[in-house]
Amino acid sequence: MVGIKAGHFDRITLVGIGLIGSSVAHMVRQKGLAGHIAVTSRSQESLDTACRLGIADSVTLDQCEAVTGADLVMICSPVSTYGAIMETIAPSLKTGAIVTDVGSVKQKVMLLIEKNIPRNVSWISSHPIAGTEESGPESGFSELFKNKWCILTPSKKSKNKDIKLLKNFWKKLGSVVDVMDAKKHDYVLSITSHMPHLIAYNIANTALTIKKKKDHNIIKYSAGGLRDFTRIAASNPIMWRDIFIQNRENTSEMIDE
Ligand code: NAP
C-alpha cells in the first residue's frame, strides 16, 4: 500500500487535539512516524495552540479537508461526538485508509462507526489505557503511553494487515498492545477504570455538598485519601458523562457486585 509502511504513515489526521490527541502528536513527531500531521478540532484556539507547540503540520476547522488523503485518521474527541464526525468525514476518506479512535468505551461506538464507514476503509478501534486528569492540547506529553496498555478492538471492517500496522504504530508510541472484543473491553474497563472514576466523582461531590449544607470547610482538612479522589474527580466531566452513559449496564453491574 502506497503511503503506509510498518508503523509509519505518510499522512496522519487527528480529529481532536486534547490530552490524548496531543500526546499522540508529540510522540509521532519525536519518532518520525508520519510525513505529515494534520489536525482538526472544534475550536480555532486549540488549533492555534497545536501550531504553537509544533505538533501539527497543518490545521483546519474543516474536518473533510483534514482527512483528505490521510492514511490514518484517529478520532481523539469525546465518544458522543463520533456520530457527527463520522457522518461528516466519511465521504472524504481515502480508499485504503485506516480509521481508529482512542475512546474509553467500545460497544456502541463500534456499531455506530461500522454503520457509517465506507467500503475499502479499515475501522479498528483503539483504547490507550493511559491518561491524567488534565485536558486540552497543552496537557499532552510524549511519554504518556510508555509501557501502558493499548487495547485494539477490530471490527467487521478491519483488514488483518491493517490491524498489524496499527498494532505496530501503538507499539512505537510506547504502548503494550492487546486485542479484545468490544463486549469484553467494556466489562473489564468498567471495574478497572469507570468504577474508580464514578466513586471519585461521588466522594468529591459529597464533600462539596456537606461543605455547603453544614458550612464546614471540611475540604481544608483533606487527608491523602480525599486528595487522591479529588485528583481523579478533576477529570473532564463531559468525557466521563459520555463513558458512564455508554457503559451504564456494566457499571451498574459492578456497583451491585
Ligand atoms: P480532551 O483533552 O478534553 O480533548 C478533547 C478534544 O476533542 C479537544 O481537542 C476538543 O476540541 C475536541 N472536540 C470536542 N468536540 C469535538 C467535535 N465535535 N469535533 C472535533 N473535535 C472535538 O479529552 P481527552 O482526554 O484527550 O479525551 C479524548 C478521548 O480520549 C475521549 O474519547 C476519551 O474517552 C479518550 N481517553 C481519554 C483518557 C484520559 O484519561 N483523558 C484516556 C484514554 C482515552 P477543542 O479543544 O477544540 O474544544
PDB file of C-alpha atoms and ligand atoms in Angstrom:
ATOM      1  CA  MET A   1       0.000   0.000   0.000  1.00  0.00           C
ATOM      2  CA  VAL A   2       1.444   3.349  -1.041  1.00  0.00           C
ATOM      3  CA  GLY A   3       1.682   5.785   1.855  1.00  0.00           C
ATOM      4  CA  ILE A   4       1.914   3.230   4.641  1.00  0.00           C
ATOM      5  CA  LYS A   5       4.997   1.357   5.851  1.00  0.00           C
ATOM      6  CA  ALA A   6       5.378  -0.599   9.081  1.00  0.00           C
ATOM      7  CA  GLY A   7       4.429   1.844  11.862  1.00  0.00           C
ATOM      8  CA  HIS A   8       4.880   4.888   9.565  1.00  0.00           C
ATOM      9  CA  PHE A   9       2.151   6.784   7.709  1.00  0.00           C
ATOM     10  CA  ASP A  10       2.545   9.471   5.061  1.00  0.00           C
ATOM     11  CA  ARG A  11      -0.315  11.500   6.475  1.00  0.00           C
ATOM     12  CA  ILE A  12      -1.961  11.158   9.879  1.00  0.00           C
ATOM     13  CA  THR A  13      -5.044  13.175  10.774  1.00  0.00           C
ATOM     14  CA  LEU A  14      -6.005  13.777  14.377  1.00  0.00           C
ATOM     15  CA  VAL A  15      -9.609  14.787  14.961  1.00  0.00           C
ATOM     16  CA  GLY A  16      -9.433  16.465  18.381  1.00  0.00           C
ATOM     17  CA  ILE A  17      -6.200  17.647  19.967  1.00  0.00           C
ATOM     18  CA  GLY A  18      -6.723  17.372  23.717  1.00  0.00           C
ATOM     19  CA  LEU A  19      -4.700  15.304  26.187  1.00  0.00           C
ATOM     20  CA  ILE A  20      -4.709  12.142  24.086  1.00  0.00           C
ATOM     21  CA  GLY A  21      -4.522  13.701  20.602  1.00  0.00           C
ATOM     22  CA  SER A  22      -1.643  15.995  21.534  1.00  0.00           C
ATOM     23  CA  SER A  23       0.235  13.172  23.274  1.00  0.00           C
ATOM     24  CA  VAL A  24      -0.055  11.086  20.103  1.00  0.00           C
ATOM     25  CA  ALA A  25       1.158  14.074  18.046  1.00  0.00           C
ATOM     26  CA  HIS A  26       4.179  14.663  20.314  1.00  0.00           C
ATOM     27  CA  MET A  27       5.278  11.040  20.028  1.00  0.00           C
ATOM     28  CA  VAL A  28       4.605  10.846  16.272  1.00  0.00           C
ATOM     29  CA  ARG A  29       6.846  13.906  15.898  1.00  0.00           C
ATOM     30  CA  GLN A  30       9.525  12.609  18.204  1.00  0.00           C
ATOM     31  CA  LYS A  31       9.706   9.223  16.487  1.00  0.00           C
ATOM     32  CA  GLY A  32       9.106  10.491  12.944  1.00  0.00           C
ATOM     33  CA  LEU A  33       6.103   8.204  12.488  1.00  0.00           C
ATOM     34  CA  ALA A  34       4.351  10.418   9.904  1.00  0.00           C
ATOM     35  CA  GLY A  35       5.296  12.522   6.926  1.00  0.00           C
ATOM     36  CA  HIS A  36       2.541  14.998   7.751  1.00  0.00           C
ATOM     37  CA  ILE A  37       0.401  15.546  10.859  1.00  0.00           C
ATOM     38  CA  ALA A  38      -2.929  17.191  10.029  1.00  0.00           C
ATOM     39  CA  VAL A  39      -5.056  18.382  12.935  1.00  0.00           C
ATOM     40  CA  THR A  40      -8.697  19.385  13.130  1.00  0.00           C
ATOM     41  CA  SER A  41     -10.627  20.298  16.252  1.00  0.00           C
ATOM     42  CA  ARG A  42     -13.752  22.074  17.443  1.00  0.00           C
ATOM     43  CA  SER A  43     -12.075  25.408  18.253  1.00  0.00           C
ATOM     44  CA  GLN A  44      -9.556  27.610  16.487  1.00  0.00           C
ATOM     45  CA  GLU A  45      -7.931  28.211  19.868  1.00  0.00           C
ATOM     46  CA  SER A  46      -6.876  24.565  20.187  1.00  0.00           C
ATOM     47  CA  LEU A  47      -5.596  24.564  16.611  1.00  0.00           C
ATOM     48  CA  ASP A  48      -3.524  27.694  17.332  1.00  0.00           C
ATOM     49  CA  THR A  49      -2.100  26.004  20.431  1.00  0.00           C
ATOM     50  CA  ALA A  50      -1.193  22.907  18.390  1.00  0.00           C
ATOM     51  CA  CYS A  51       0.697  25.133  15.940  1.00  0.00           C
ATOM     52  CA  ARG A  52       2.486  26.952  18.742  1.00  0.00           C
ATOM     53  CA  LEU A  53       3.525  23.617  20.278  1.00  0.00           C
ATOM     54  CA  GLY A  54       4.862  22.468  16.907  1.00  0.00           C
ATOM     55  CA  ILE A  55       2.782  19.290  16.868  1.00  0.00           C
ATOM     56  CA  ALA A  56       0.857  19.948  13.624  1.00  0.00           C
ATOM     57  CA  ASP A  57       1.979  20.438  10.026  1.00  0.00           C
ATOM     58  CA  SER A  58      -1.444  21.722   9.012  1.00  0.00           C
ATOM     59  CA  VAL A  59      -4.561  22.720  10.946  1.00  0.00           C
ATOM     60  CA  THR A  60      -8.113  23.363   9.838  1.00  0.00           C
ATOM     61  CA  LEU A  61     -11.602  23.562  11.312  1.00  0.00           C
ATOM     62  CA  ASP A  62     -12.807  21.762   8.175  1.00  0.00           C
ATOM     63  CA  GLN A  63     -12.874  18.052   9.078  1.00  0.00           C
ATOM     64  CA  CYS A  64     -13.257  16.925   5.452  1.00  0.00           C
ATOM     65  CA  GLU A  65     -10.207  18.902   4.380  1.00  0.00           C
ATOM     66  CA  ALA A  66      -8.233  17.491   7.320  1.00  0.00           C
ATOM     67  CA  VAL A  67      -8.921  13.820   6.500  1.00  0.00           C
ATOM     68  CA  THR A  68      -8.469  14.131   2.742  1.00  0.00           C
ATOM     69  CA  GLY A  69      -5.513  11.986   1.687  1.00  0.00           C
ATOM     70  CA  ALA A  70      -4.911  10.650   5.226  1.00  0.00           C
ATOM     71  CA  ASP A  71      -3.585   7.102   5.594  1.00  0.00           C
ATOM     72  CA  LEU A  72      -4.503   7.045   9.286  1.00  0.00           C
ATOM     73  CA  VAL A  73      -7.367   9.020  10.823  1.00  0.00           C
ATOM     74  CA  MET A  74      -7.506   8.991  14.613  1.00  0.00           C
ATOM     75  CA  ILE A  75     -10.606  10.345  16.358  1.00  0.00           C
ATOM     76  CA  CYS A  76      -9.479  11.842  19.674  1.00  0.00           C
ATOM     77  CA  SER A  77     -12.662  13.587  20.879  1.00  0.00           C
ATOM     78  CA  PRO A  78     -15.358  12.583  23.424  1.00  0.00           C
ATOM     79  CA  VAL A  79     -17.277   9.478  22.291  1.00  0.00           C
ATOM     80  CA  SER A  80     -20.611  11.357  21.992  1.00  0.00           C
ATOM     81  CA  THR A  81     -19.112  13.367  19.096  1.00  0.00           C
ATOM     82  CA  TYR A  82     -18.251  10.325  16.932  1.00  0.00           C
ATOM     83  CA  GLY A  83     -21.593  10.069  15.118  1.00  0.00           C
ATOM     84  CA  ALA A  84     -21.487  13.598  13.714  1.00  0.00           C
ATOM     85  CA  ILE A  85     -17.761  13.371  12.950  1.00  0.00           C
ATOM     86  CA  MET A  86     -18.155  10.109  11.001  1.00  0.00           C
ATOM     87  CA  GLU A  87     -21.078  11.443   9.031  1.00  0.00           C
ATOM     88  CA  THR A  88     -19.009  14.493   8.064  1.00  0.00           C
ATOM     89  CA  ILE A  89     -15.735  12.783   7.191  1.00  0.00           C
ATOM     90  CA  ALA A  90     -16.959   9.527   5.602  1.00  0.00           C
ATOM     91  CA  PRO A  91     -17.176  10.871   2.014  1.00  0.00           C
ATOM     92  CA  SER A  92     -13.649  12.339   2.223  1.00  0.00           C
ATOM     93  CA  LEU A  93     -11.850   9.222   3.478  1.00  0.00           C
ATOM     94  CA  LYS A  94      -9.232   7.813   1.155  1.00  0.00           C
ATOM     95  CA  THR A  95      -9.568   4.269  -0.173  1.00  0.00           C
ATOM     96  CA  GLY A  96      -7.282   2.050   1.895  1.00  0.00           C
ATOM     97  CA  ALA A  97      -7.218   4.432   4.874  1.00  0.00           C
ATOM     98  CA  ILE A  98      -7.350   3.190   8.460  1.00  0.00           C
ATOM     99  CA  VAL A  99      -9.779   4.884  10.835  1.00  0.00           C
ATOM    100  CA  THR A 100      -9.246   4.459  14.556  1.00  0.00           C
ATOM    101  CA  ASP A 101     -10.187   6.283  17.748  1.00  0.00           C
ATOM    102  CA  VAL A 102      -8.986   6.443  21.338  1.00  0.00           C
ATOM    103  CA  GLY A 103     -12.342   6.214  23.123  1.00  0.00           C
ATOM    104  CA  SER A 104     -12.659   4.707  26.578  1.00  0.00           C
ATOM    105  CA  VAL A 105     -15.809   2.696  25.813  1.00  0.00           C
ATOM    106  CA  LYS A 106     -16.450   0.470  22.803  1.00  0.00           C
ATOM    107  CA  GLN A 107     -19.703  -1.432  22.189  1.00  0.00           C
ATOM    108  CA  LYS A 108     -21.937   1.425  20.996  1.00  0.00           C
ATOM    109  CA  VAL A 109     -19.064   3.167  19.211  1.00  0.00           C
ATOM    110  CA  MET A 110     -18.157   0.028  17.239  1.00  0.00           C
ATOM    111  CA  LEU A 111     -21.674  -0.327  15.853  1.00  0.00           C
ATOM    112  CA  LEU A 112     -22.048   3.367  15.120  1.00  0.00           C
ATOM    113  CA  ILE A 113     -18.832   3.636  13.121  1.00  0.00           C
ATOM    114  CA  GLU A 114     -19.229   0.262  11.414  1.00  0.00           C
ATOM    115  CA  LYS A 115     -22.534   1.521  10.041  1.00  0.00           C
ATOM    116  CA  ASN A 116     -21.003   4.696   8.616  1.00  0.00           C
ATOM    117  CA  ILE A 117     -17.583   3.576   7.429  1.00  0.00           C
ATOM    118  CA  PRO A 118     -17.170   3.473   3.642  1.00  0.00           C
ATOM    119  CA  ARG A 119     -16.122   0.300   1.843  1.00  0.00           C
ATOM    120  CA  ASN A 120     -12.368  -0.063   1.415  1.00  0.00           C
ATOM    121  CA  VAL A 121     -11.651   1.780   4.653  1.00  0.00           C
ATOM    122  CA  SER A 122     -10.493  -0.219   7.686  1.00  0.00           C
ATOM    123  CA  TRP A 123     -12.127   0.611  11.005  1.00  0.00           C
ATOM    124  CA  ILE A 124     -10.167  -0.621  14.031  1.00  0.00           C
ATOM    125  CA  SER A 125     -10.904   0.863  17.420  1.00  0.00           C
ATOM    126  CA  SER A 126      -8.112   1.674  19.896  1.00  0.00           C
ATOM    127  CA  HIS A 127      -8.101   2.469  23.581  1.00  0.00           C
ATOM    128  CA  PRO A 128      -4.831   3.627  25.085  1.00  0.00           C
ATOM    129  CA  ILE A 129      -5.274   2.950  28.805  1.00  0.00           C
ATOM    130  CA  ALA A 130      -3.245   5.973  29.720  1.00  0.00           C
ATOM    131  CA  GLY A 131      -4.329   9.361  30.907  1.00  0.00           C
ATOM    132  CA  THR A 132      -4.231  12.075  33.511  1.00  0.00           C
ATOM    133  CA  GLU A 133      -6.909  14.356  34.951  1.00  0.00           C
ATOM    134  CA  GLU A 134      -5.720  17.178  32.636  1.00  0.00           C
ATOM    135  CA  SER A 135      -7.414  18.184  29.373  1.00  0.00           C
ATOM    136  CA  GLY A 136      -6.580  20.225  26.310  1.00  0.00           C
ATOM    137  CA  PRO A 137      -3.666  20.426  23.875  1.00  0.00           C
ATOM    138  CA  GLU A 138      -1.162  21.746  26.405  1.00  0.00           C
ATOM    139  CA  SER A 139      -1.638  18.776  28.725  1.00  0.00           C
ATOM    140  CA  GLY A 140      -0.216  16.193  26.298  1.00  0.00           C
ATOM    141  CA  PHE A 141       3.277  14.722  26.527  1.00  0.00           C
ATOM    142  CA  SER A 142       5.173  12.149  24.529  1.00  0.00           C
ATOM    143  CA  GLU A 143       5.722   9.679  27.382  1.00  0.00           C
ATOM    144  CA  LEU A 144       2.011   9.269  28.162  1.00  0.00           C
ATOM    145  CA  PHE A 145       1.723   5.853  26.505  1.00  0.00           C
ATOM    146  CA  LYS A 146       5.044   4.424  27.683  1.00  0.00           C
ATOM    147  CA  ASN A 147       4.527   0.859  28.981  1.00  0.00           C
ATOM    148  CA  LYS A 148       0.753   1.408  29.175  1.00  0.00           C
ATOM    149  CA  TRP A 149      -1.804  -0.964  27.657  1.00  0.00           C
ATOM    150  CA  CYS A 150      -3.451  -0.087  24.398  1.00  0.00           C
ATOM    151  CA  ILE A 151      -6.426  -2.331  23.587  1.00  0.00           C
ATOM    152  CA  LEU A 152      -7.315  -2.778  19.923  1.00  0.00           C
ATOM    153  CA  THR A 153     -10.854  -3.791  19.024  1.00  0.00           C
ATOM    154  CA  PRO A 154     -11.121  -4.869  15.404  1.00  0.00           C
ATOM    155  CA  SER A 155     -14.442  -4.674  13.571  1.00  0.00           C
ATOM    156  CA  LYS A 156     -16.027  -6.488  10.647  1.00  0.00           C
ATOM    157  CA  LYS A 157     -14.457  -3.728   8.572  1.00  0.00           C
ATOM    158  CA  SER A 158     -10.843  -4.339   9.698  1.00  0.00           C
ATOM    159  CA  LYS A 159      -8.302  -5.900   7.389  1.00  0.00           C
ATOM    160  CA  ASN A 160      -5.733  -8.142   9.072  1.00  0.00           C
ATOM    161  CA  LYS A 161      -2.800  -6.306   7.538  1.00  0.00           C
ATOM    162  CA  ASP A 162      -4.177  -3.020   8.933  1.00  0.00           C
ATOM    163  CA  ILE A 163      -4.573  -4.482  12.415  1.00  0.00           C
ATOM    164  CA  LYS A 164      -0.895  -5.394  12.208  1.00  0.00           C
ATOM    165  CA  LEU A 165       0.042  -1.877  11.046  1.00  0.00           C
ATOM    166  CA  LEU A 166      -1.936  -0.230  13.833  1.00  0.00           C
ATOM    167  CA  LYS A 167      -0.502  -2.607  16.443  1.00  0.00           C
ATOM    168  CA  ASN A 168       2.949  -1.652  15.288  1.00  0.00           C
ATOM    169  CA  PHE A 169       2.095   2.041  15.397  1.00  0.00           C
ATOM    170  CA  TRP A 170       0.899   1.909  19.023  1.00  0.00           C
ATOM    171  CA  LYS A 171       3.973  -0.107  19.973  1.00  0.00           C
ATOM    172  CA  LYS A 172       6.117   2.668  18.514  1.00  0.00           C
ATOM    173  CA  LEU A 173       4.172   5.162  20.649  1.00  0.00           C
ATOM    174  CA  GLY A 174       5.365   3.096  23.628  1.00  0.00           C
ATOM    175  CA  SER A 175       2.240   1.036  24.344  1.00  0.00           C
ATOM    176  CA  VAL A 176       1.879  -2.625  25.145  1.00  0.00           C
ATOM    177  CA  VAL A 177      -0.818  -3.799  22.742  1.00  0.00           C
ATOM    178  CA  ASP A 178      -3.566  -6.373  23.256  1.00  0.00           C
ATOM    179  CA  VAL A 179      -6.644  -7.249  21.212  1.00  0.00           C
ATOM    180  CA  MET A 180     -10.095  -7.627  22.802  1.00  0.00           C
ATOM    181  CA  ASP A 181     -13.667  -7.630  21.564  1.00  0.00           C
ATOM    182  CA  ALA A 182     -15.889  -4.682  22.477  1.00  0.00           C
ATOM    183  CA  LYS A 183     -18.053  -6.605  24.955  1.00  0.00           C
ATOM    184  CA  LYS A 184     -15.101  -7.836  26.990  1.00  0.00           C
ATOM    185  CA  HIS A 185     -13.396  -4.431  26.752  1.00  0.00           C
ATOM    186  CA  ASP A 186     -16.366  -2.608  28.280  1.00  0.00           C
ATOM    187  CA  TYR A 187     -16.806  -5.224  31.024  1.00  0.00           C
ATOM    188  CA  VAL A 188     -13.127  -5.155  32.028  1.00  0.00           C
ATOM    189  CA  LEU A 189     -12.819  -1.356  31.885  1.00  0.00           C
ATOM    190  CA  SER A 190     -15.966  -0.859  33.952  1.00  0.00           C
ATOM    191  CA  ILE A 191     -14.093  -2.146  37.020  1.00  0.00           C
ATOM    192  CA  THR A 192     -10.529  -1.060  36.219  1.00  0.00           C
ATOM    193  CA  SER A 193     -11.351   2.490  35.113  1.00  0.00           C
ATOM    194  CA  HIS A 194     -15.006   3.515  35.117  1.00  0.00           C
ATOM    195  CA  MET A 195     -15.881   2.488  38.698  1.00  0.00           C
ATOM    196  CA  PRO A 196     -12.886   4.294  40.263  1.00  0.00           C
ATOM    197  CA  HIS A 197     -13.941   7.480  38.477  1.00  0.00           C
ATOM    198  CA  LEU A 198     -17.584   7.040  39.493  1.00  0.00           C
ATOM    199  CA  ILE A 199     -16.559   6.633  43.136  1.00  0.00           C
ATOM    200  CA  ALA A 200     -14.187   9.619  42.962  1.00  0.00           C
ATOM    201  CA  TYR A 201     -16.827  11.922  41.459  1.00  0.00           C
ATOM    202  CA  ASN A 202     -19.299  10.859  44.137  1.00  0.00           C
ATOM    203  CA  ILE A 203     -16.900  11.316  47.058  1.00  0.00           C
ATOM    204  CA  ALA A 204     -15.817  14.737  45.791  1.00  0.00           C
ATOM    205  CA  ASN A 205     -19.436  15.748  45.264  1.00  0.00           C
ATOM    206  CA  THR A 206     -20.451  14.501  48.717  1.00  0.00           C
ATOM    207  CA  ALA A 207     -17.637  16.502  50.338  1.00  0.00           C
ATOM    208  CA  LEU A 208     -18.727  19.650  48.469  1.00  0.00           C
ATOM    209  CA  THR A 209     -22.393  19.077  49.390  1.00  0.00           C
ATOM    210  CA  ILE A 210     -21.528  18.676  53.099  1.00  0.00           C
ATOM    211  CA  LYS A 211     -19.386  21.804  52.929  1.00  0.00           C
ATOM    212  CA  LYS A 212     -22.357  23.740  51.531  1.00  0.00           C
ATOM    213  CA  LYS A 213     -25.048  22.222  53.759  1.00  0.00           C
ATOM    214  CA  LYS A 214     -23.213  22.334  57.077  1.00  0.00           C
ATOM    215  CA  ASP A 215     -20.960  25.262  56.302  1.00  0.00           C
ATOM    216  CA  HIS A 216     -17.955  23.185  57.439  1.00  0.00           C
ATOM    217  CA  ASN A 217     -14.802  23.746  55.424  1.00  0.00           C
ATOM    218  CA  ILE A 218     -14.057  20.044  55.616  1.00  0.00           C
ATOM    219  CA  ILE A 219     -12.048  20.126  52.386  1.00  0.00           C
ATOM    220  CA  LYS A 220      -9.394  22.197  54.169  1.00  0.00           C
ATOM    221  CA  TYR A 221      -8.627  19.110  56.265  1.00  0.00           C
ATOM    222  CA  SER A 222      -8.272  16.789  53.269  1.00  0.00           C
ATOM    223  CA  ALA A 223      -6.259  13.694  54.070  1.00  0.00           C
ATOM    224  CA  GLY A 224      -4.300  11.846  51.378  1.00  0.00           C
ATOM    225  CA  GLY A 225      -7.334   9.688  50.586  1.00  0.00           C
ATOM    226  CA  LEU A 226      -9.641  12.582  49.683  1.00  0.00           C
ATOM    227  CA  ARG A 227      -6.804  14.310  47.848  1.00  0.00           C
ATOM    228  CA  ASP A 228      -6.338  11.264  45.617  1.00  0.00           C
ATOM    229  CA  PHE A 229     -10.064  11.104  44.917  1.00  0.00           C
ATOM    230  CA  THR A 230     -10.309  14.831  44.101  1.00  0.00           C
ATOM    231  CA  ARG A 231      -7.437  14.458  41.643  1.00  0.00           C
ATOM    232  CA  ILE A 232      -9.366  11.774  39.751  1.00  0.00           C
ATOM    233  CA  ALA A 233     -12.603  13.780  40.079  1.00  0.00           C
ATOM    234  CA  ALA A 234     -10.883  16.723  38.346  1.00  0.00           C
ATOM    235  CA  SER A 235     -11.059  14.749  35.054  1.00  0.00           C
ATOM    236  CA  ASN A 236     -13.037  16.104  32.096  1.00  0.00           C
ATOM    237  CA  PRO A 237     -16.737  15.768  33.108  1.00  0.00           C
ATOM    238  CA  ILE A 238     -18.039  15.702  29.505  1.00  0.00           C
ATOM    239  CA  MET A 239     -15.774  12.817  28.608  1.00  0.00           C
ATOM    240  CA  TRP A 240     -16.810  10.889  31.721  1.00  0.00           C
ATOM    241  CA  ARG A 241     -20.517  11.660  31.288  1.00  0.00           C
ATOM    242  CA  ASP A 242     -20.273  10.027  27.850  1.00  0.00           C
ATOM    243  CA  ILE A 243     -18.436   6.988  29.229  1.00  0.00           C
ATOM    244  CA  PHE A 244     -20.939   6.393  32.046  1.00  0.00           C
ATOM    245  CA  ILE A 245     -23.895   6.752  29.674  1.00  0.00           C
ATOM    246  CA  GLN A 246     -22.404   4.389  27.102  1.00  0.00           C
ATOM    247  CA  ASN A 247     -21.273   1.761  29.627  1.00  0.00           C
ATOM    248  CA  ARG A 248     -24.112   2.027  32.113  1.00  0.00           C
ATOM    249  CA  GLU A 249     -25.073  -1.677  32.101  1.00  0.00           C
ATOM    250  CA  ASN A 250     -21.598  -2.897  33.071  1.00  0.00           C
ATOM    251  CA  THR A 251     -21.033  -0.062  35.534  1.00  0.00           C
ATOM    252  CA  SER A 252     -24.395  -0.776  37.227  1.00  0.00           C
ATOM    253  CA  GLU A 253     -23.478  -4.470  37.424  1.00  0.00           C
ATOM    254  CA  MET A 254     -20.162  -3.550  39.082  1.00  0.00           C
ATOM    255  CA  ILE A 255     -21.981  -1.349  41.625  1.00  0.00           C
ATOM    256  CA  ASP A 256     -24.146  -4.387  42.523  1.00  0.00           C
ATOM    257  CA  GLU A 257     -21.050  -6.594  42.783  1.00  0.00           C
TER     258      GLU A 257
HETATM  259  P1  NAP B   1      -9.689  16.499  25.992  1.00  0.00           P
HETATM  260  O1  NAP B   1      -8.330  16.795  26.485  1.00  0.00           O
HETATM  261  O2  NAP B   1     -10.850  17.170  26.646  1.00  0.00           O
HETATM  262  O3  NAP B   1      -9.734  16.823  24.416  1.00  0.00           O
HETATM  263  C1  NAP B   1     -10.879  16.612  23.646  1.00  0.00           C
HETATM  264  C2  NAP B   1     -10.620  17.145  22.262  1.00  0.00           C
HETATM  265  O4  NAP B   1     -11.760  16.846  21.468  1.00  0.00           O
HETATM  266  C3  NAP B   1     -10.434  18.651  22.214  1.00  0.00           C
HETATM  267  O5  NAP B   1      -9.393  18.949  21.309  1.00  0.00           O
HETATM  268  C4  NAP B   1     -11.772  19.158  21.678  1.00  0.00           C
HETATM  269  O6  NAP B   1     -11.713  20.310  20.869  1.00  0.00           O
HETATM  270  C5  NAP B   1     -12.113  18.015  20.732  1.00  0.00           C
HETATM  271  N1  NAP B   1     -13.531  18.002  20.387  1.00  0.00           N
HETATM  272  C6  NAP B   1     -14.593  18.073  21.190  1.00  0.00           C
HETATM  273  N2  NAP B   1     -15.724  18.014  20.479  1.00  0.00           N
HETATM  274  C7  NAP B   1     -15.348  17.912  19.176  1.00  0.00           C
HETATM  275  C8  NAP B   1     -16.058  17.825  17.965  1.00  0.00           C
HETATM  276  N3  NAP B   1     -17.373  17.824  17.928  1.00  0.00           N
HETATM  277  N4  NAP B   1     -15.324  17.731  16.812  1.00  0.00           N
HETATM  278  C9  NAP B   1     -13.993  17.726  16.819  1.00  0.00           C
HETATM  279  N5  NAP B   1     -13.265  17.803  17.956  1.00  0.00           N
HETATM  280  C10 NAP B   1     -13.941  17.907  19.115  1.00  0.00           C
HETATM  281  O7  NAP B   1     -10.036  14.947  26.041  1.00  0.00           O
HETATM  282  P2  NAP B   1      -9.048  13.679  26.042  1.00  0.00           P
HETATM  283  O8  NAP B   1      -8.722  13.368  27.461  1.00  0.00           O
HETATM  284  O9  NAP B   1      -7.967  13.856  25.073  1.00  0.00           O
HETATM  285  O10 NAP B   1     -10.075  12.546  25.588  1.00  0.00           O
HETATM  286  C11 NAP B   1     -10.335  12.307  24.237  1.00  0.00           C
HETATM  287  C12 NAP B   1     -10.787  10.876  24.052  1.00  0.00           C
HETATM  288  O11 NAP B   1      -9.816  10.025  24.632  1.00  0.00           O
HETATM  289  C13 NAP B   1     -12.124  10.538  24.712  1.00  0.00           C
HETATM  290  O12 NAP B   1     -12.920   9.794  23.831  1.00  0.00           O
HETATM  291  C14 NAP B   1     -11.730   9.687  25.907  1.00  0.00           C
HETATM  292  O13 NAP B   1     -12.713   8.706  26.182  1.00  0.00           O
HETATM  293  C15 NAP B   1     -10.427   9.070  25.451  1.00  0.00           C
HETATM  294  N6  NAP B   1      -9.468   8.738  26.528  1.00  0.00           N
HETATM  295  C16 NAP B   1      -9.198   9.643  27.498  1.00  0.00           C
HETATM  296  C17 NAP B   1      -8.307   9.316  28.504  1.00  0.00           C
HETATM  297  C18 NAP B   1      -7.996  10.285  29.628  1.00  0.00           C
HETATM  298  O14 NAP B   1      -7.548   9.871  30.697  1.00  0.00           O
HETATM  299  N7  NAP B   1      -8.202  11.569  29.447  1.00  0.00           N
HETATM  300  C19 NAP B   1      -7.646   8.076  28.488  1.00  0.00           C
HETATM  301  C20 NAP B   1      -7.908   7.190  27.438  1.00  0.00           C
HETATM  302  C21 NAP B   1      -8.822   7.537  26.449  1.00  0.00           C
HETATM  303  P3  NAP B   1     -11.455  21.820  21.341  1.00  0.00           P
HETATM  304  O15 NAP B   1     -10.268  21.769  22.254  1.00  0.00           O
HETATM  305  O16 NAP B   1     -11.137  22.477  20.074  1.00  0.00           O
HETATM  306  O17 NAP B   1     -12.699  22.261  22.005  1.00  0.00           O
END
